mmCIF file of C-alpha atoms in Angstrom:
data_model
loop_
_atom_site.group_PDB
_atom_site.id
_atom_site.type_symbol
_atom_site.label_atom_id
_atom_site.label_comp_id
_atom_site.label_asym_id
_atom_site.label_seq_id
_atom_site.Cartn_x
_atom_site.Cartn_y
_atom_site.Cartn_z
ATOM 1 C CA GLY A 1 -17.433 3.719 -12.409
ATOM 2 C CA CYS A 2 -19.296 4.245 -9.276
ATOM 3 C CA ILE A 3 -16.156 4.402 -7.116
ATOM 4 C CA GLY A 4 -14.164 6.595 -9.427
ATOM 5 C CA ILE A 5 -17.172 9.050 -9.728
ATOM 6 C CA ALA A 6 -17.619 9.076 -5.986
ATOM 7 C CA VAL A 7 -13.855 9.958 -5.338
ATOM 8 C CA LEU A 8 -14.119 12.797 -8.045
ATOM 9 C CA MET A 9 -17.056 14.209 -6.432
ATOM 10 C CA ALA A 10 -16.132 13.824 -2.765
ATOM 11 C CA CYS A 11 -12.564 15.091 -3.322
ATOM 12 C CA PRO A 12 -12.474 17.787 -5.947
ATOM 13 C CA GLU A 13 -9.410 19.513 -4.373
ATOM 14 C CA LEU A 14 -7.498 16.418 -3.903
ATOM 15 C CA CYS A 15 -8.246 14.347 -7.033
ATOM 16 C CA ARG A 16 -7.029 15.824 -10.300
ATOM 17 C CA GLY A 17 -8.320 13.079 -12.286
ATOM 18 C CA VAL A 18 -9.444 9.526 -12.783
ATOM 19 C CA ASP A 19 -8.810 7.043 -15.332
ATOM 20 C CA PHE A 20 -11.582 4.496 -15.906
ATOM 21 C CA VAL A 21 -10.879 1.157 -17.427
ATOM 22 C CA ASP A 22 -13.160 -1.486 -18.343
ATOM 23 C CA ILE A 23 -13.076 -4.428 -21.067
ATOM 24 C CA ASP A 24 -16.894 -4.317 -21.552
ATOM 25 C CA LYS A 25 -18.147 -1.764 -24.110
ATOM 26 C CA GLU A 26 -21.614 -1.406 -22.162
ATOM 27 C CA ALA A 27 -19.673 -1.012 -18.908
ATOM 28 C CA ILE A 28 -17.652 1.969 -20.629
ATOM 29 C CA ARG A 29 -21.010 3.423 -22.124
ATOM 30 C CA GLN A 30 -22.611 3.338 -18.713
ATOM 31 C CA ILE A 31 -19.432 5.051 -17.123
ATOM 32 C CA LYS A 32 -19.721 7.794 -19.502
ATOM 33 C CA ILE A 33 -23.338 8.308 -19.021
ATOM 34 C CA ASN A 34 -22.728 8.228 -15.057
ATOM 35 C CA LEU A 35 -19.964 10.930 -15.489
ATOM 36 C CA LYS A 36 -22.291 13.217 -17.602
ATOM 37 C CA ILE A 37 -25.212 12.631 -15.003
ATOM 38 C CA ASN A 38 -22.845 13.638 -12.225
ATOM 39 C CA LYS A 39 -21.658 16.794 -14.270
ATOM 40 C CA ILE A 40 -17.886 15.938 -13.981
ATOM 41 C CA SER A 41 -15.765 17.959 -16.194
ATOM 42 C CA LYS A 42 -14.078 16.006 -19.144
ATOM 43 C CA LYS A 43 -10.827 17.505 -17.904
ATOM 44 C CA ARG A 44 -10.942 15.379 -14.782
ATOM 45 C CA TYR A 45 -11.153 11.821 -16.363
ATOM 46 C CA ARG A 46 -10.154 9.452 -18.960
ATOM 47 C CA VAL A 47 -11.997 6.400 -20.140
ATOM 48 C CA TYR A 48 -10.288 3.566 -21.631
ATOM 49 C CA LYS A 49 -11.827 0.106 -23.071
ATOM 50 C CA SER A 50 -9.083 -2.085 -22.144
ATOM 51 C CA ASP A 51 -8.206 -5.531 -20.533
ATOM 52 C CA LEU A 52 -6.789 -4.318 -17.331
ATOM 53 C CA PHE A 53 -3.601 -2.246 -18.040
ATOM 54 C CA GLU A 54 -3.375 -3.092 -21.905
ATOM 55 C CA LYS A 55 -4.326 0.374 -23.152
ATOM 56 C CA LEU A 56 -2.592 2.243 -20.377
ATOM 57 C CA SER A 57 1.021 3.782 -20.916
ATOM 58 C CA PRO A 58 3.456 2.346 -18.462
ATOM 59 C CA ARG A 59 5.010 5.724 -18.392
ATOM 60 C CA ARG A 60 1.689 6.781 -16.482
ATOM 61 C CA LYS A 61 2.031 6.165 -12.828
ATOM 62 C CA TYR A 62 -0.935 6.261 -10.311
ATOM 63 C CA ASP A 63 -1.015 7.146 -6.655
ATOM 64 C CA PHE A 64 -4.111 5.053 -6.331
ATOM 65 C CA ILE A 65 -5.595 1.997 -8.132
ATOM 66 C CA LEU A 66 -9.056 0.884 -7.201
ATOM 67 C CA ALA A 67 -9.961 -2.503 -8.592
ATOM 68 C CA ASN A 68 -12.988 -4.444 -8.849
ATOM 69 C CA PRO A 69 -11.962 -7.282 -11.159
ATOM 70 C CA PRO A 70 -14.330 -10.265 -12.056
ATOM 71 C CA TYR A 71 -13.722 -12.627 -9.075
ATOM 72 C CA VAL A 72 -16.752 -15.354 -9.088
ATOM 73 C CA ALA A 73 -15.320 -18.822 -9.535
ATOM 74 C CA THR A 74 -17.174 -20.716 -12.373
ATOM 75 C CA ASP A 75 -17.421 -23.563 -9.763
ATOM 76 C CA ARG A 76 -19.735 -21.496 -7.973
ATOM 77 C CA ILE A 77 -22.125 -20.158 -10.580
ATOM 78 C CA TYR A 78 -24.986 -21.802 -8.777
ATOM 79 C CA GLU A 79 -24.465 -19.224 -5.900
ATOM 80 C CA VAL A 80 -25.080 -16.430 -8.152
ATOM 81 C CA GLN A 81 -28.573 -14.914 -8.098
ATOM 82 C CA LYS A 82 -30.608 -15.501 -11.241
ATOM 83 C CA GLU A 83 -31.355 -11.906 -11.839
ATOM 84 C CA VAL A 84 -27.623 -11.027 -11.569
ATOM 85 C CA LEU A 85 -26.820 -13.977 -14.257
ATOM 86 C CA GLU A 86 -29.574 -12.505 -16.613
ATOM 87 C CA LYS A 87 -28.459 -8.793 -16.347
ATOM 88 C CA GLU A 88 -24.943 -8.716 -15.732
ATOM 89 C CA PRO A 89 -22.353 -9.561 -18.515
ATOM 90 C CA HIS A 90 -20.605 -12.907 -17.398
ATOM 91 C CA ILE A 91 -17.342 -11.111 -18.417
ATOM 92 C CA ALA A 92 -17.873 -8.815 -15.279
ATOM 93 C CA LEU A 93 -18.477 -11.808 -13.043
ATOM 94 C CA PHE A 94 -16.497 -14.701 -13.751
ATOM 95 C CA ALA A 95 -12.774 -15.385 -13.542
ATOM 96 C CA GLY A 96 -11.839 -19.078 -13.970
ATOM 97 C CA LYS A 97 -12.257 -22.285 -11.921
ATOM 98 C CA ASP A 98 -11.034 -20.554 -8.665
ATOM 99 C CA GLY A 99 -12.252 -16.904 -9.394
ATOM 100 C CA ALA A 100 -8.652 -15.494 -9.267
ATOM 101 C CA VAL A 101 -7.681 -15.460 -12.975
ATOM 102 C CA TYR A 102 -8.028 -11.719 -13.370
ATOM 103 C CA ILE A 103 -6.705 -10.944 -9.827
ATOM 104 C CA ARG A 104 -3.345 -12.792 -10.712
ATOM 105 C CA LYS A 105 -3.110 -10.982 -13.874
ATOM 106 C CA PHE A 106 -3.712 -7.681 -12.195
ATOM 107 C CA PHE A 107 -0.963 -8.162 -9.523
ATOM 108 C CA ASP A 108 1.406 -9.450 -12.329
ATOM 109 C CA LYS A 109 1.184 -6.015 -14.052
ATOM 110 C CA VAL A 110 -0.026 -3.321 -11.457
ATOM 111 C CA LYS A 111 3.618 -2.654 -10.330
ATOM 112 C CA ASN A 112 4.416 -0.909 -13.551
ATOM 113 C CA TYR A 113 1.635 1.459 -13.152
ATOM 114 C CA LEU A 114 1.822 2.458 -9.289
ATOM 115 C CA LYS A 115 3.977 5.070 -7.996
ATOM 116 C CA PRO A 116 6.517 4.184 -5.336
ATOM 117 C CA LYS A 117 4.315 4.958 -2.472
ATOM 118 C CA GLY A 118 1.065 4.165 -4.313
ATOM 119 C CA MET A 119 -1.657 2.104 -2.875
ATOM 120 C CA ILE A 120 -3.936 -0.496 -4.398
ATOM 121 C CA PHE A 121 -7.484 -1.137 -3.188
ATOM 122 C CA LEU A 122 -9.057 -4.373 -4.449
ATOM 123 C CA GLU A 123 -12.469 -6.005 -3.880
ATOM 124 C CA PHE A 124 -12.622 -9.920 -3.828
ATOM 125 C CA ASP A 125 -14.569 -13.026 -2.626
ATOM 126 C CA PRO A 126 -13.969 -13.634 1.035
ATOM 127 C CA ARG A 127 -13.269 -17.363 0.141
ATOM 128 C CA GLN A 128 -10.252 -16.241 -1.891
ATOM 129 C CA LYS A 129 -8.409 -14.540 1.100
ATOM 130 C CA GLU A 130 -5.765 -17.277 1.307
ATOM 131 C CA GLU A 131 -5.079 -17.833 -2.343
ATOM 132 C CA ILE A 132 -4.820 -13.804 -2.662
ATOM 133 C CA GLU A 133 -2.450 -13.624 0.260
ATOM 134 C CA LYS A 134 -0.143 -16.095 -1.568
ATOM 135 C CA ILE A 135 -0.450 -14.145 -4.733
ATOM 136 C CA LEU A 136 0.570 -10.918 -2.962
ATOM 137 C CA GLN A 137 3.350 -12.370 -0.982
ATOM 138 C CA ASN A 138 4.941 -14.064 -4.155
ATOM 139 C CA ARG A 139 4.753 -10.857 -5.902
ATOM 140 C CA GLY A 140 6.407 -8.545 -3.274
ATOM 141 C CA PHE A 141 3.375 -6.574 -1.717
ATOM 142 C CA LYS A 142 2.811 -5.436 1.754
ATOM 143 C CA PHE A 143 -1.024 -5.649 2.308
ATOM 144 C CA ILE A 144 -3.775 -5.688 4.802
ATOM 145 C CA PHE A 145 -7.132 -7.336 4.438
ATOM 146 C CA SER A 146 -10.373 -5.630 5.830
ATOM 147 C CA LYS A 147 -13.810 -6.901 6.531
ATOM 148 C CA ASP A 148 -17.120 -5.643 5.062
ATOM 149 C CA GLN A 149 -20.199 -4.685 7.208
ATOM 150 C CA PHE A 150 -21.051 -8.534 7.655
ATOM 151 C CA GLY A 151 -17.695 -9.281 9.124
ATOM 152 C CA LYS A 152 -16.303 -10.938 6.017
ATOM 153 C CA TYR A 153 -12.990 -10.407 4.425
ATOM 154 C CA ARG A 154 -14.026 -8.305 1.155
ATOM 155 C CA TRP A 155 -11.164 -5.929 0.271
ATOM 156 C CA LEU A 156 -7.755 -5.321 0.724
ATOM 157 C CA LYS A 157 -5.208 -2.489 0.533
ATOM 158 C CA ALA A 158 -1.716 -3.067 -0.886
ATOM 159 C CA LYS A 159 1.495 -1.430 -1.805
ATOM 160 C CA ILE A 160 4.821 -2.400 -3.139
ATOM 161 C CA LYS A 161 7.494 -3.579 -0.394
#
């Protein structure tokens, strides 16, 4: 919940609320702890244990959707630091052979939850840029890829055409 909490704290007058979604019960527990530590009013957020949009109402539309889905390819498990493999739940890291399983699922459903001028921000593995570009083109999105502090494509901004 780091990004959502940062948004709530940095933009209290602009951001009326954030919905936090994660499939992992321990991640949900940690989000709630972090919200409490940061003294965020319960009126400003909702927390859902859900597989992507499964538990969200399609009647609820968002101005912004910030996503950090699992994106590590199982073919590249050897590249993940030992400490990360030991401490992070694998469900938060791995997303199939090419690492794009959840990214595909996300873009298959996200249009149902986004306002007409809404924006999506998504983190990904730089090696997935070409595949993600195809996914976005095939699903009718306008998008811009951006680089991280190391000059690698790491996140994107997208909206419905």
